[in-house]
């Protein structure tokens, strides 16, 4: 039917957006799994603390309150297990999708999955449920802690992009500090009194500090290796009273540092733009999920109502089509095309009612 086609179109659109959002979607999936596992662990600890003599107690000896506490604790761990399985499935799908567009990101997701597999996270999560059922709460708590630790390690692996943003900001700050040092040293050299031994020694020392800074900075920006060499030359030239030659090298060093700052800030802008795009795509994803739920509800209502009464659903179906039309205007590329197809299918579904 037309409504079946709409559901299919929206499902395809969700897949398209998830591909564009990866690996951000991977982090989102893991964050939810971590949240659920932490909640399960907290519940288990609470159960053990409130009921001190519960551990190992035979099932036949449990009172109703104890049975209820164990059941609630087990339900929490069941939710955590299901969320972990969902996250693992999503990570595998994203790793496969990313192979086609971003090999490095695909490898990063794969490494995150390996951390979960090496820790046997899914098995321990399921085993923790069994332990709770058998009233082995101490063993269950250890397994839950292991699962939580593995999830956090996997999340840390995926968060490398966030770490890169912080590292980039720190590098820009270091570059600007090096620029300031070079400006100071250049000014010193231009105004240097070669007969003033202390001023000469200070100028040599200050240029040496620029060289030290460049020695570290070149590790992340190879073109600065040449600037370091020029800085070393300038230091020697200052010491040998070759003031004019030193100034020329210092000016070249300053130019190289400015170019490095420009490169780093351009990279930072690109990273910021990417983060903004991810936020926008996440918003679109939530919107599409909501539309999909509404469409599923309309489909269910249509199936439940007699054919002559189903026409009453044409209006809400048209409203949903208008929502899709508006959403498509805010999208780009594949996502926009897919939303337009979904909107067309919604219109056709409304006409069929």
mmCIF file of C-alpha atoms in Angstrom:
data_model
loop_
_atom_site.group_PDB
_atom_site.id
_atom_site.type_symbol
_atom_site.label_atom_id
_atom_site.label_comp_id
_atom_site.label_asym_id
_atom_site.label_seq_id
_atom_site.Cartn_x
_atom_site.Cartn_y
_atom_site.Cartn_z
ATOM 1 C CA UNK A 1 0.000 0.000 0.000
ATOM 2 C CA UNK A 2 0.938 3.692 -0.144
ATOM 3 C CA UNK A 3 1.550 3.773 3.607
ATOM 4 C CA UNK A 4 3.887 0.765 3.363
ATOM 5 C CA UNK A 5 5.854 2.690 0.747
ATOM 6 C CA UNK A 6 6.103 5.710 3.093
ATOM 7 C CA UNK A 7 7.455 3.567 5.933
ATOM 8 C CA UNK A 8 10.018 2.080 3.558
ATOM 9 C CA UNK A 9 11.067 5.532 2.252
ATOM 10 C CA UNK A 10 11.506 6.860 5.802
ATOM 11 C CA UNK A 11 13.534 3.797 6.804
ATOM 12 C CA UNK A 12 15.824 4.334 3.803
ATOM 13 C CA UNK A 13 16.164 8.000 4.718
ATOM 14 C CA UNK A 14 17.184 7.074 8.264
ATOM 15 C CA UNK A 15 19.904 4.830 6.855
ATOM 16 C CA UNK A 16 21.135 7.663 4.622
ATOM 17 C CA UNK A 17 21.362 10.095 7.527
ATOM 18 C CA UNK A 18 23.057 7.552 9.768
ATOM 19 C CA UNK A 19 25.742 7.088 7.115
ATOM 20 C CA UNK A 20 26.297 10.854 7.027
ATOM 21 C CA UNK A 21 26.378 11.038 10.820
ATOM 22 C CA UNK A 22 28.899 8.263 11.370
ATOM 23 C CA UNK A 23 30.980 8.115 13.516
ATOM 24 C CA UNK A 24 28.951 10.548 15.630
ATOM 25 C CA UNK A 25 26.101 7.997 15.659
ATOM 26 C CA UNK A 26 28.519 5.413 17.027
ATOM 27 C CA UNK A 27 29.292 7.667 19.975
ATOM 28 C CA UNK A 28 25.579 8.272 20.537
ATOM 29 C CA UNK A 29 24.841 4.529 20.573
ATOM 30 C CA UNK A 30 27.654 3.817 23.023
ATOM 31 C CA UNK A 31 26.656 6.723 25.271
ATOM 32 C CA UNK A 32 23.189 5.207 25.659
ATOM 33 C CA UNK A 33 24.659 1.758 26.391
ATOM 34 C CA UNK A 34 26.968 3.272 29.040
ATOM 35 C CA UNK A 35 24.012 5.095 30.620
ATOM 36 C CA UNK A 36 21.921 1.916 30.817
ATOM 37 C CA UNK A 37 24.788 -0.169 32.218
ATOM 38 C CA UNK A 38 25.562 2.459 34.860
ATOM 39 C CA UNK A 39 21.889 2.486 35.885
ATOM 40 C CA UNK A 40 21.897 -1.319 36.144
ATOM 41 C CA UNK A 41 25.074 -1.310 38.232
ATOM 42 C CA UNK A 42 23.711 1.383 40.553
ATOM 43 C CA UNK A 43 20.505 -0.631 41.024
ATOM 44 C CA UNK A 44 22.468 -3.789 41.824
ATOM 45 C CA UNK A 45 24.649 -1.976 44.363
ATOM 46 C CA UNK A 46 21.533 -0.511 45.984
ATOM 47 C CA UNK A 47 19.930 -3.949 46.202
ATOM 48 C CA UNK A 48 23.040 -5.443 47.804
ATOM 49 C CA UNK A 49 23.410 -2.558 50.267
ATOM 50 C CA UNK A 50 19.763 -2.520 51.404
ATOM 51 C CA UNK A 51 19.528 -6.324 51.698
ATOM 52 C CA UNK A 52 22.825 -7.395 53.247
ATOM 53 C CA UNK A 53 21.958 -11.075 53.704
ATOM 54 C CA UNK A 54 20.588 -11.578 50.182
ATOM 55 C CA UNK A 55 23.756 -13.024 48.587
ATOM 56 C CA UNK A 56 23.440 -16.759 47.940
ATOM 57 C CA UNK A 57 20.137 -17.088 49.742
ATOM 58 C CA UNK A 58 18.110 -20.041 48.354
ATOM 59 C CA UNK A 59 15.179 -19.018 46.168
ATOM 60 C CA UNK A 60 12.794 -20.927 48.421
ATOM 61 C CA UNK A 61 13.906 -18.772 51.364
ATOM 62 C CA UNK A 62 13.339 -15.427 49.625
ATOM 63 C CA UNK A 63 10.450 -13.285 50.836
ATOM 64 C CA UNK A 64 8.243 -11.294 48.456
ATOM 65 C CA UNK A 65 10.186 -8.040 48.897
ATOM 66 C CA UNK A 66 13.485 -9.781 48.138
ATOM 67 C CA UNK A 67 12.024 -11.465 45.063
ATOM 68 C CA UNK A 68 10.720 -8.116 43.847
ATOM 69 C CA UNK A 69 14.098 -6.425 44.421
ATOM 70 C CA UNK A 70 15.932 -9.126 42.478
ATOM 71 C CA UNK A 71 13.387 -8.996 39.642
ATOM 72 C CA UNK A 72 13.741 -5.211 39.344
ATOM 73 C CA UNK A 73 17.529 -5.507 39.433
ATOM 74 C CA UNK A 74 17.436 -8.167 36.736
ATOM 75 C CA UNK A 75 15.132 -6.025 34.567
ATOM 76 C CA UNK A 76 17.664 -3.195 34.721
ATOM 77 C CA UNK A 77 20.466 -5.496 33.602
ATOM 78 C CA UNK A 78 18.255 -6.898 30.858
ATOM 79 C CA UNK A 79 17.742 -3.337 29.542
ATOM 80 C CA UNK A 80 21.513 -2.791 29.664
ATOM 81 C CA UNK A 81 22.160 -6.032 27.769
ATOM 82 C CA UNK A 82 19.665 -5.111 25.060
ATOM 83 C CA UNK A 83 21.174 -1.613 24.722
ATOM 84 C CA UNK A 84 24.653 -3.120 24.438
ATOM 85 C CA UNK A 85 23.492 -5.516 21.713
ATOM 86 C CA UNK A 86 21.832 -2.610 19.885
ATOM 87 C CA UNK A 87 25.008 -0.500 20.110
ATOM 88 C CA UNK A 88 27.200 -3.372 18.907
ATOM 89 C CA UNK A 89 24.905 -3.998 15.927
ATOM 90 C CA UNK A 90 24.938 -0.302 15.050
ATOM 91 C CA UNK A 91 28.722 -0.095 15.336
ATOM 92 C CA UNK A 92 29.144 -3.049 12.974
ATOM 93 C CA UNK A 93 26.793 -1.492 10.415
ATOM 94 C CA UNK A 94 28.570 1.854 10.611
ATOM 95 C CA UNK A 95 32.012 0.295 10.297
ATOM 96 C CA UNK A 96 30.837 -1.397 7.093
ATOM 97 C CA UNK A 97 29.274 1.803 5.702
ATOM 98 C CA UNK A 98 32.337 3.897 6.560
ATOM 99 C CA UNK A 99 34.635 1.605 4.580
ATOM 100 C CA UNK A 100 33.243 3.183 1.409
ATOM 101 C CA UNK A 101 33.694 6.813 2.487
ATOM 102 C CA UNK A 102 36.208 7.094 5.352
ATOM 103 C CA UNK A 103 38.626 4.207 5.854
ATOM 104 C CA UNK A 104 40.298 5.807 8.881
ATOM 105 C CA UNK A 105 36.952 6.330 10.665
ATOM 106 C CA UNK A 106 35.928 2.742 9.788
ATOM 107 C CA UNK A 107 39.131 1.436 11.366
ATOM 108 C CA UNK A 108 38.480 3.524 14.480
ATOM 109 C CA UNK A 109 34.981 2.033 14.882
ATOM 110 C CA UNK A 110 36.437 -1.437 14.287
ATOM 111 C CA UNK A 111 38.965 -0.893 17.080
ATOM 112 C CA UNK A 112 36.172 0.210 19.415
ATOM 113 C CA UNK A 113 34.291 -3.005 18.600
ATOM 114 C CA UNK A 114 37.416 -5.049 19.278
ATOM 115 C CA UNK A 115 37.633 -3.573 22.783
ATOM 116 C CA UNK A 116 34.101 -4.822 23.477
ATOM 117 C CA UNK A 117 34.833 -8.228 21.961
ATOM 118 C CA UNK A 118 38.130 -8.675 23.816
ATOM 119 C CA UNK A 119 36.384 -7.886 27.105
ATOM 120 C CA UNK A 120 33.562 -10.345 26.208
ATOM 121 C CA UNK A 121 31.149 -7.533 27.064
ATOM 122 C CA UNK A 122 28.005 -9.090 25.560
ATOM 123 C CA UNK A 123 28.620 -12.464 27.244
ATOM 124 C CA UNK A 124 29.359 -10.916 30.638
ATOM 125 C CA UNK A 125 26.291 -8.698 30.368
ATOM 126 C CA UNK A 126 24.066 -11.710 29.704
ATOM 127 C CA UNK A 127 25.850 -13.775 32.390
ATOM 128 C CA UNK A 128 25.241 -10.975 34.910
ATOM 129 C CA UNK A 129 21.511 -11.475 34.332
ATOM 130 C CA UNK A 130 21.849 -15.195 35.054
ATOM 131 C CA UNK A 131 23.846 -14.464 38.206
ATOM 132 C CA UNK A 132 21.149 -12.098 39.477
ATOM 133 C CA UNK A 133 18.470 -14.712 38.770
ATOM 134 C CA UNK A 134 20.485 -17.223 40.810
ATOM 135 C CA UNK A 135 21.054 -14.619 43.544
ATOM 136 C CA UNK A 136 24.818 -14.429 42.914
ATOM 137 C CA UNK A 137 24.847 -10.658 43.238
ATOM 138 C CA UNK A 138 28.551 -10.328 44.037
ATOM 139 C CA UNK A 139 29.564 -12.115 40.822
ATOM 140 C CA UNK A 140 26.957 -10.143 38.873
ATOM 141 C CA UNK A 141 28.357 -6.841 40.149
ATOM 142 C CA UNK A 142 31.877 -7.736 39.023
ATOM 143 C CA UNK A 143 30.628 -8.648 35.542
ATOM 144 C CA UNK A 144 28.623 -5.439 35.275
ATOM 145 C CA UNK A 145 31.687 -3.405 36.270
ATOM 146 C CA UNK A 146 33.722 -5.203 33.592
ATOM 147 C CA UNK A 147 31.082 -4.437 30.954
ATOM 148 C CA UNK A 148 30.939 -0.776 31.963
ATOM 149 C CA UNK A 149 34.734 -0.496 31.818
ATOM 150 C CA UNK A 150 34.787 -2.069 28.340
ATOM 151 C CA UNK A 151 32.086 0.321 27.113
ATOM 152 C CA UNK A 152 34.034 3.307 28.410
ATOM 153 C CA UNK A 153 37.215 2.079 26.692
ATOM 154 C CA UNK A 154 35.315 1.696 23.412
ATOM 155 C CA UNK A 155 33.823 5.174 23.869
ATOM 156 C CA UNK A 156 37.303 6.580 24.525
ATOM 157 C CA UNK A 157 38.438 5.053 21.230
ATOM 158 C CA UNK A 158 35.561 6.701 19.364
ATOM 159 C CA UNK A 159 36.155 10.037 21.088
ATOM 160 C CA UNK A 160 39.545 10.490 19.460
ATOM 161 C CA UNK A 161 38.082 13.195 17.207
ATOM 162 C CA UNK A 162 37.088 15.194 20.283
ATOM 163 C CA UNK A 163 40.609 14.751 21.659
ATOM 164 C CA UNK A 164 41.983 16.007 18.337
ATOM 165 C CA UNK A 165 39.932 19.190 18.652
ATOM 166 C CA UNK A 166 41.421 19.866 22.082
ATOM 167 C CA UNK A 167 44.921 19.044 20.834
ATOM 168 C CA UNK A 168 44.464 21.389 17.866
ATOM 169 C CA UNK A 169 43.375 24.244 20.129
ATOM 170 C CA UNK A 170 46.438 23.641 22.300
ATOM 171 C CA UNK A 171 48.711 23.605 19.227
ATOM 172 C CA UNK A 172 47.306 26.943 18.031
ATOM 173 C CA UNK A 173 47.987 28.418 21.478
ATOM 174 C CA UNK A 174 51.580 27.083 21.364
ATOM 175 C CA UNK A 175 52.086 28.503 17.873
ATOM 176 C CA UNK A 176 50.873 31.928 18.981
ATOM 177 C CA UNK A 177 53.214 31.774 21.985
ATOM 178 C CA UNK A 178 56.114 30.930 19.626
ATOM 179 C CA UNK A 179 55.106 33.852 17.402
ATOM 180 C CA UNK A 180 55.195 36.198 20.370
ATOM 181 C CA UNK A 181 58.656 34.942 21.337
ATOM 182 C CA UNK A 182 59.920 35.428 17.795
ATOM 183 C CA UNK A 183 58.502 38.949 17.599
ATOM 184 C CA UNK A 184 60.252 39.794 20.862
ATOM 185 C CA UNK A 185 63.543 38.256 19.692
ATOM 186 C CA UNK A 186 63.336 40.031 16.324
ATOM 187 C CA UNK A 187 62.756 43.370 18.012
ATOM 188 C CA UNK A 188 65.718 42.708 20.323
ATOM 189 C CA UNK A 189 68.008 41.927 17.389
ATOM 190 C CA UNK A 190 66.975 45.016 15.429
ATOM 191 C CA UNK A 191 67.778 47.241 18.429
ATOM 192 C CA UNK A 192 70.793 45.260 19.658
ATOM 193 C CA UNK A 193 73.897 47.064 20.930
ATOM 194 C CA UNK A 194 76.641 44.595 20.041
ATOM 195 C CA UNK A 195 78.904 46.146 22.687
ATOM 196 C CA UNK A 196 76.410 45.337 25.447
ATOM 197 C CA UNK A 197 77.382 41.792 26.475
ATOM 198 C CA UNK A 198 74.254 41.260 28.609
ATOM 199 C CA UNK A 199 71.913 42.422 25.835
ATOM 200 C CA UNK A 200 73.741 40.151 23.383
ATOM 201 C CA UNK A 201 73.476 37.165 25.715
ATOM 202 C CA UNK A 202 69.743 37.832 26.262
ATOM 203 C CA UNK A 203 69.138 38.063 22.491
ATOM 204 C CA UNK A 204 70.933 34.750 21.900
ATOM 205 C CA UNK A 205 68.962 33.126 24.742
ATOM 206 C CA UNK A 206 65.602 34.443 23.495
ATOM 207 C CA UNK A 207 66.202 33.177 19.966
ATOM 208 C CA UNK A 208 67.192 29.825 21.479
ATOM 209 C CA UNK A 209 63.773 29.654 23.168
ATOM 210 C CA UNK A 210 62.140 30.096 19.756
ATOM 211 C CA UNK A 211 64.211 27.180 18.435
ATOM 212 C CA UNK A 212 63.130 25.007 21.389
ATOM 213 C CA UNK A 213 59.467 25.799 20.742
ATOM 214 C CA UNK A 214 59.818 25.000 17.033
ATOM 215 C CA UNK A 215 61.537 21.704 17.864
ATOM 216 C CA UNK A 216 58.291 20.581 19.546
ATOM 217 C CA UNK A 217 55.895 22.186 17.073
ATOM 218 C CA UNK A 218 57.507 20.587 14.014
ATOM 219 C CA UNK A 219 56.348 17.152 15.280
ATOM 220 C CA UNK A 220 52.780 18.103 14.308
ATOM 221 C CA UNK A 221 53.660 20.458 11.435
ATOM 222 C CA UNK A 222 56.643 19.257 9.388
ATOM 223 C CA UNK A 223 57.195 22.533 7.425
ATOM 224 C CA UNK A 224 58.294 24.104 10.713
ATOM 225 C CA UNK A 225 61.454 21.964 10.616
ATOM 226 C CA UNK A 226 62.868 24.408 8.078
ATOM 227 C CA UNK A 227 61.886 27.314 10.333
ATOM 228 C CA UNK A 228 63.716 25.651 13.230
ATOM 229 C CA UNK A 229 66.901 25.489 11.132
ATOM 230 C CA UNK A 230 66.611 29.191 10.286
ATOM 231 C CA UNK A 231 66.032 29.956 13.954
ATOM 232 C CA UNK A 232 69.206 28.069 14.881
ATOM 233 C CA UNK A 233 71.108 29.988 12.206
ATOM 234 C CA UNK A 234 69.742 33.286 13.529
ATOM 235 C CA UNK A 235 70.874 32.357 17.033
ATOM 236 C CA UNK A 236 74.434 31.703 15.801
ATOM 237 C CA UNK A 237 74.402 34.901 13.718
ATOM 238 C CA UNK A 238 73.358 36.982 16.737
ATOM 239 C CA UNK A 239 76.186 35.455 18.759
ATOM 240 C CA UNK A 240 78.648 36.263 15.942
ATOM 241 C CA UNK A 241 77.459 39.881 15.598
ATOM 242 C CA UNK A 242 75.879 39.182 12.170
ATOM 243 C CA UNK A 243 72.860 41.293 12.995
ATOM 244 C CA UNK A 244 71.462 41.904 9.491
ATOM 245 C CA UNK A 245 71.696 38.227 8.509
ATOM 246 C CA UNK A 246 70.021 37.215 11.785
ATOM 247 C CA UNK A 247 67.120 39.624 11.212
ATOM 248 C CA UNK A 248 66.497 38.133 7.740
ATOM 249 C CA UNK A 249 66.313 34.613 9.179
ATOM 250 C CA UNK A 250 64.129 35.769 12.080
ATOM 251 C CA UNK A 251 61.676 37.371 9.659
ATOM 252 C CA UNK A 252 61.510 34.114 7.680
ATOM 253 C CA UNK A 253 60.861 32.203 10.902
ATOM 254 C CA UNK A 254 58.070 34.609 11.819
ATOM 255 C CA UNK A 255 56.519 34.187 8.374
ATOM 256 C CA UNK A 256 56.654 30.377 8.711
ATOM 257 C CA UNK A 257 54.964 30.528 12.135
ATOM 258 C CA UNK A 258 52.201 32.768 10.764
ATOM 259 C CA UNK A 259 51.627 30.289 7.926
ATOM 260 C CA UNK A 260 51.456 27.433 10.447
ATOM 261 C CA UNK A 261 48.884 29.349 12.506
ATOM 262 C CA UNK A 262 46.791 29.941 9.371
ATOM 263 C CA UNK A 263 46.925 26.209 8.513
ATOM 264 C CA UNK A 264 45.917 25.178 12.032
ATOM 265 C CA UNK A 265 43.067 27.700 12.232
ATOM 266 C CA UNK A 266 41.766 26.536 8.853
ATOM 267 C CA UNK A 267 41.780 22.966 10.164
ATOM 268 C CA UNK A 268 39.999 24.143 13.317
ATOM 269 C CA UNK A 269 37.307 25.914 11.261
ATOM 270 C CA UNK A 270 36.737 22.757 9.214
ATOM 271 C CA UNK A 271 36.388 20.718 12.410
ATOM 272 C CA UNK A 272 33.928 23.240 13.836
ATOM 273 C CA UNK A 273 31.869 23.163 10.639
ATOM 274 C CA UNK A 274 31.786 19.386 10.807
ATOM 275 C CA UNK A 275 30.521 19.500 14.400
ATOM 276 C CA UNK A 276 27.778 21.937 13.399
ATOM 277 C CA UNK A 277 26.757 19.691 10.509
ATOM 278 C CA UNK A 278 26.589 16.709 12.861
ATOM 279 C CA UNK A 279 24.334 18.676 15.232
ATOM 280 C CA UNK A 280 22.053 19.619 12.325
ATOM 281 C CA UNK A 281 21.925 16.046 11.040
ATOM 282 C CA UNK A 282 21.119 14.778 14.537
ATOM 283 C CA UNK A 283 18.175 17.171 14.642
ATOM 284 C CA UNK A 284 16.981 15.915 11.256
ATOM 285 C CA UNK A 285 17.365 12.331 12.430
ATOM 286 C CA UNK A 286 15.126 12.958 15.451
ATOM 287 C CA UNK A 287 12.579 14.651 13.185
ATOM 288 C CA UNK A 288 12.514 11.694 10.788
ATOM 289 C CA UNK A 289 12.210 9.213 13.637
ATOM 290 C CA UNK A 290 9.178 11.150 14.860
ATOM 291 C CA UNK A 291 7.636 11.119 11.360
ATOM 292 C CA UNK A 292 8.286 7.403 11.085
ATOM 293 C CA UNK A 293 6.476 6.762 14.379
ATOM 294 C CA UNK A 294 3.532 8.907 13.250
ATOM 295 C CA UNK A 295 3.386 7.042 9.945
ATOM 296 C CA UNK A 296 3.443 3.678 11.710
ATOM 297 C CA UNK A 297 0.541 4.831 13.895
ATOM 298 C CA UNK A 298 -1.437 5.978 10.844
ATOM 299 C CA UNK A 299 -0.765 2.666 9.141
ATOM 300 C CA UNK A 300 -1.994 0.727 12.188
ATOM 301 C CA UNK A 301 -5.147 2.863 12.451
ATOM 302 C CA UNK A 302 -5.862 2.395 8.739
ATOM 303 C CA UNK A 303 -5.601 -1.389 9.097
ATOM 304 C CA UNK A 304 -7.883 -1.419 12.130
ATOM 305 C CA UNK A 305 -10.646 0.764 10.642
ATOM 306 C CA UNK A 306 -13.230 -0.371 8.095
ATOM 307 C CA UNK A 307 -12.515 0.906 4.568
ATOM 308 C CA UNK A 308 -15.356 3.482 4.671
ATOM 309 C CA UNK A 309 -13.970 5.018 7.900
ATOM 310 C CA UNK A 310 -10.333 5.043 6.781
ATOM 311 C CA UNK A 311 -10.977 8.237 4.802
ATOM 312 C CA UNK A 312 -10.924 10.156 8.102
ATOM 313 C CA UNK A 313 -7.175 9.522 8.214
ATOM 314 C CA UNK A 314 -6.547 11.308 4.915
ATOM 315 C CA UNK A 315 -6.199 14.674 6.687
ATOM 316 C CA UNK A 316 -3.489 13.604 9.159
ATOM 317 C CA UNK A 317 -1.732 11.816 6.300
ATOM 318 C CA UNK A 318 -1.716 15.099 4.324
ATOM 319 C CA UNK A 319 -0.417 16.946 7.411
ATOM 320 C CA UNK A 320 2.459 14.484 7.617
ATOM 321 C CA UNK A 321 3.189 15.048 3.924
ATOM 322 C CA UNK A 322 3.385 18.809 4.583
ATOM 323 C CA UNK A 323 5.842 18.193 7.437
ATOM 324 C CA UNK A 324 7.978 16.126 5.089
ATOM 325 C CA UNK A 325 7.855 18.848 2.431
ATOM 326 C CA UNK A 326 9.073 21.443 4.936
ATOM 327 C CA UNK A 327 11.795 19.117 6.230
ATOM 328 C CA UNK A 328 13.037 18.450 2.693
ATOM 329 C CA UNK A 329 13.613 22.186 2.163
ATOM 330 C CA UNK A 330 16.116 22.186 5.052
ATOM 331 C CA UNK A 331 18.050 19.160 3.778
ATOM 332 C CA UNK A 332 20.721 18.676 1.154
ATOM 333 C CA UNK A 333 22.074 15.959 -1.119
ATOM 334 C CA UNK A 334 20.911 12.361 -0.725
ATOM 335 C CA UNK A 335 18.884 13.143 2.401
ATOM 336 C CA UNK A 336 16.869 15.828 0.601
ATOM 337 C CA UNK A 337 16.169 13.530 -2.349
ATOM 338 C CA UNK A 338 15.073 10.715 -0.032
ATOM 339 C CA UNK A 339 12.794 13.024 1.960
ATOM 340 C CA UNK A 340 11.192 14.306 -1.253
ATOM 341 C CA UNK A 341 10.475 10.692 -2.266
ATOM 342 C CA UNK A 342 8.956 10.025 1.170
ATOM 343 C CA UNK A 343 6.827 13.174 0.871
ATOM 344 C CA UNK A 344 5.562 12.048 -2.560
ATOM 345 C CA UNK A 345 4.693 8.632 -1.141
ATOM 346 C CA UNK A 346 2.777 10.324 1.719
ATOM 347 C CA UNK A 347 0.726 12.380 -0.736
ATOM 348 C CA UNK A 348 -0.122 9.254 -2.733
ATOM 349 C CA UNK A 349 -1.070 7.434 0.471
ATOM 350 C CA UNK A 350 -3.440 10.290 1.413
ATOM 351 C CA UNK A 351 -5.100 10.091 -2.019
ATOM 352 C CA UNK A 352 -5.650 6.344 -1.603
ATOM 353 C CA UNK A 353 -7.521 6.779 1.664
#
